[in-house]
């Protein structure tokens, strides 16, 4: 199994600033994903983080707003840029671990509040 | 401490028979609870959510779940399984303001549907 460490667990930020969220997996994983859960809503996929290449973004999400890095098979970051109060959400990292049995693992999320 | 336990890692049913996926939670306050489904190569899809309104929650694709506070359970059911229901299902508790994290996922239950 894989263990995902996501940090920070929560932050309060000022409008116009940026926050980078880190996701560290304790083993190499095939695919990593970033989700957002806005208050009262369900999880929405932001993008798939691709190792060594640009992330694949879902409709409604763009790289300028949510730049993603994935320098290796165990680590990824999501940056929320030029934040506004509408960006206040939980952001979640998840990963597929494929070692003979594909299994999905999750971080515990980052609760972001933008003032 | 908040936690989510999915009691079965794998459930196998025949097409047309009922589905029961079990989930127990531990929370010190009235939680928000979710069931998500993950199909291969797809993102998480929300099936249903409980947010302290009606205890019987109806979701998409014929699924429903009943919140039972006395049993701390939120089991997912469907009267008649379809082949397209074969997927991995996750029970999730939302943990705003908690110390353990923001979204706590169960380990998942893989549902197989036999013809």
Coordinates of C-alpha atoms in Angstrom, one line a residue:
Chain A
X1 CA 0.0 0.0 0.0
X2 CA 1.0 3.6 -0.4
X3 CA 0.9 6.4 2.2
X4 CA 0.4 10.0 1.0
X5 CA 1.5 12.9 3.0
X6 CA -0.1 16.2 2.0
X7 CA 0.8 19.6 3.5
X8 CA -0.1 22.0 4.7
X9 CA -3.2 20.6 6.2
X10 CA -4.8 24.0 6.3
X11 CA -3.9 27.6 5.6
X12 CA -5.5 31.0 5.7
X13 CA -4.2 33.3 2.9
X14 CA -4.7 36.8 1.7
X15 CA -6.3 37.7 -1.6
X16 CA -3.8 38.0 -4.4
X17 CA -1.2 35.7 -2.9
X18 CA -0.3 32.1 -4.0
X19 CA -0.1 28.9 -2.0
X20 CA 1.8 25.7 -3.0
X21 CA 0.5 22.4 -1.7
X22 CA 2.8 19.4 -1.6
X23 CA 2.0 15.8 -2.0
X24 CA 4.6 13.1 -1.0
X25 CA 4.0 9.4 -1.6
X26 CA 6.1 6.8 0.2
X27 CA 6.4 4.7 -2.9
X28 CA 6.6 5.2 -6.6
X29 CA 3.1 5.5 -8.1
X30 CA 1.9 5.5 -11.7
X31 CA -0.6 8.4 -11.7
X32 CA -1.2 11.3 -9.4
X33 CA -4.3 13.6 -9.3
X34 CA -5.4 16.8 -7.8
X35 CA -9.0 17.5 -6.7
X36 CA -10.9 20.4 -5.3
X37 CA -13.9 20.3 -3.0
X38 CA -15.7 23.6 -2.7
X39 CA -17.9 24.1 0.4
X40 CA -21.0 22.0 0.1
X41 CA -19.9 20.5 -3.2
X42 CA -18.3 17.2 -4.2
X43 CA -14.8 16.5 -5.3
X44 CA -13.9 17.9 -8.8
X45 CA -10.8 16.7 -10.7
X46 CA -8.5 19.6 -11.4
X47 CA -5.8 17.8 -13.3
X48 CA -3.7 14.7 -13.7
X49 CA 0.0 15.3 -12.8
X50 CA 2.3 13.7 -15.3
X51 CA 5.8 12.8 -14.4
X52 CA 8.3 14.8 -16.5
X53 CA 5.7 16.6 -18.6
X54 CA 2.9 19.2 -18.3
X55 CA -0.2 18.2 -16.3
X56 CA -3.4 17.3 -18.1
X57 CA -6.1 19.8 -17.0
X58 CA -9.9 19.2 -16.9
X59 CA -12.3 21.6 -18.4
X60 CA -12.6 24.8 -16.4
X61 CA -9.1 24.6 -15.0
X62 CA -6.0 26.2 -16.5
X63 CA -2.3 26.0 -15.9
X64 CA -1.8 29.7 -15.1
X65 CA -4.2 29.4 -12.2
X66 CA -3.2 26.0 -11.0
X67 CA 0.4 25.2 -12.0
X68 CA 1.3 21.6 -11.2
X69 CA 4.7 20.0 -10.9
X70 CA 5.7 16.4 -10.8
X71 CA 9.4 16.0 -10.9
X72 CA 9.5 12.3 -10.0
X73 CA 7.2 9.3 -9.3
X74 CA 6.7 10.1 -5.6
X75 CA 6.1 13.9 -5.4
X76 CA 3.8 16.5 -6.8
X77 CA 2.9 20.1 -6.0
X78 CA -0.2 22.2 -6.8
X79 CA 0.0 26.0 -6.7
X80 CA -3.2 28.0 -6.3
X81 CA -2.2 31.4 -7.9
X82 CA -3.5 34.9 -7.4
X83 CA -6.0 33.6 -4.9
X84 CA -9.5 35.0 -4.4
X85 CA -12.1 34.1 -1.8
X86 CA -13.7 31.8 -4.4
X87 CA -10.6 29.6 -4.2
X88 CA -11.5 28.7 -0.6
X89 CA -11.8 24.9 -0.8
X90 CA -10.3 21.6 0.2
X91 CA -7.6 20.5 -2.2
X92 CA -6.8 16.8 -2.3
X93 CA -4.0 14.8 -3.8
X94 CA -4.5 11.2 -4.8
X95 CA -2.5 8.5 -6.5
X96 CA -2.8 5.2 -8.2
X97 CA -0.4 2.6 -7.0
X98 CA 0.0 -0.2 -9.5
X99 CA 2.1 -3.0 -8.1
X100 CA 0.1 -5.9 -9.5
X101 CA -3.1 -4.5 -8.1
X102 CA -4.2 -1.0 -9.1
X103 CA -5.4 0.8 -6.0
X104 CA -6.3 4.4 -5.3
X105 CA -4.8 6.2 -2.3
X106 CA -5.6 9.7 -0.9
X107 CA -4.0 12.5 1.0
X108 CA -5.9 14.0 3.8
X109 CA -6.5 17.3 2.0
X110 CA -5.6 20.9 2.4
X111 CA -8.2 23.3 3.7
X112 CA -7.6 26.7 2.2
X113 CA -9.4 29.8 3.3
X114 CA -8.8 33.0 1.4
X115 CA -9.7 36.3 3.0
Chain B
X1 CA -10.7 10.7 16.4
X2 CA -12.4 10.6 13.1
X3 CA -12.2 7.4 11.0
X4 CA -13.9 5.5 8.3
X5 CA -14.0 1.8 8.0
X6 CA -15.2 0.0 4.9
X7 CA -15.8 -3.5 6.2
X8 CA -15.3 -5.4 2.9
X9 CA -12.4 -4.9 0.5
X10 CA -14.1 -6.9 -2.2
X11 CA -17.8 -7.7 -2.8
X12 CA -19.0 -10.0 -5.6
X13 CA -22.7 -10.1 -6.7
X14 CA -24.6 -11.5 -9.6
X15 CA -26.3 -9.2 -12.0
X16 CA -29.8 -8.4 -10.9
X17 CA -29.2 -9.1 -7.2
X18 CA -28.9 -6.6 -4.4
X19 CA -25.8 -4.7 -3.5
X20 CA -24.7 -3.9 0.0
X21 CA -21.4 -2.0 0.6
X22 CA -20.7 -1.4 4.3
X23 CA -19.2 1.7 5.9
X24 CA -18.8 2.6 9.6
X25 CA -17.5 5.9 10.7
X26 CA -16.3 7.4 13.9
X27 CA -16.8 11.1 14.5
X28 CA -17.2 13.3 17.6
X29 CA -19.8 15.4 15.9
X30 CA -22.4 15.1 13.1
X31 CA -20.4 14.5 10.1
X32 CA -20.9 15.0 6.4
X33 CA -20.6 11.6 4.7
X34 CA -20.1 10.8 1.0
X35 CA -20.0 7.8 -1.3
X36 CA -17.8 8.0 -4.4
X37 CA -17.3 5.6 -7.2
X38 CA -14.1 5.2 -9.2
X39 CA -14.2 3.5 -12.6
X40 CA -11.0 2.4 -14.3
X41 CA -9.2 5.4 -15.8
X42 CA -11.8 7.8 -14.6
X43 CA -11.9 10.4 -11.8
X44 CA -14.0 10.0 -8.7
X45 CA -17.7 10.4 -9.2
X46 CA -20.0 11.4 -6.4
X47 CA -22.8 8.9 -5.8
X48 CA -24.5 10.6 -2.9
X49 CA -23.9 12.7 0.2
X50 CA -25.4 13.1 3.7
X51 CA -25.3 16.5 5.3
X52 CA -27.6 16.2 8.3
X53 CA -30.9 16.4 6.3
X54 CA -32.9 13.3 5.6
X55 CA -31.2 10.1 6.9
X56 CA -32.1 8.1 3.8
X57 CA -30.1 9.6 0.9
X58 CA -30.8 8.8 -2.7
X59 CA -28.0 9.0 -5.2
X60 CA -27.4 8.5 -8.8
X61 CA -27.7 5.2 -10.7
X62 CA -30.2 3.7 -8.2
X63 CA -27.9 3.8 -5.2
X64 CA -29.0 4.9 -1.8
X65 CA -27.5 5.0 1.7
X66 CA -29.0 5.3 5.1
X67 CA -27.3 7.3 7.9
X68 CA -27.8 5.5 11.2
X69 CA -26.3 7.5 14.1
X70 CA -27.0 4.7 16.6
X71 CA -24.9 2.3 14.6
X72 CA -22.5 4.9 13.2
X73 CA -23.1 3.4 9.8
X74 CA -23.6 4.7 6.3
X75 CA -24.1 1.6 4.2
X76 CA -24.5 1.9 0.4
X77 CA -27.2 -0.2 -1.2
X78 CA -28.8 -0.8 -4.6
X79 CA -31.7 -3.2 -5.2
X80 CA -30.5 -4.7 -8.4
X81 CA -26.8 -4.8 -9.6
X82 CA -25.9 -3.9 -13.2
X83 CA -22.7 -4.9 -14.9
X84 CA -21.8 -1.3 -15.2
X85 CA -21.7 -1.0 -11.4
X86 CA -18.4 -2.9 -11.3
X87 CA -16.0 -0.4 -9.9
X88 CA -14.3 0.7 -6.6
X89 CA -16.4 2.5 -4.1
X90 CA -15.1 4.9 -1.4
X91 CA -16.9 6.0 1.8
X92 CA -15.6 9.5 2.9
X93 CA -16.2 11.6 6.0
X94 CA -15.7 15.4 5.9
X95 CA -13.8 16.7 8.8
X96 CA -13.8 20.5 8.9
X97 CA -11.9 21.8 11.8
X98 CA -10.6 18.4 12.8
X99 CA -7.0 17.7 13.7
X100 CA -6.5 14.5 11.6
X101 CA -7.2 15.9 8.2
X102 CA -10.0 17.3 6.1
X103 CA -11.3 14.4 4.2
X104 CA -11.0 10.9 5.5
X105 CA -11.3 8.1 3.0
X106 CA -12.1 4.5 3.6
X107 CA -9.8 2.0 2.0
X108 CA -12.3 1.2 -0.7
X109 CA -14.5 -1.7 -1.7
X110 CA -14.1 -3.3 -5.1
X111 CA -17.5 -4.4 -6.5
X112 CA -17.5 -7.2 -9.0
X113 CA -20.7 -8.1 -10.9
X114 CA -21.1 -11.5 -12.4
X115 CA -23.3 -12.1 -15.4

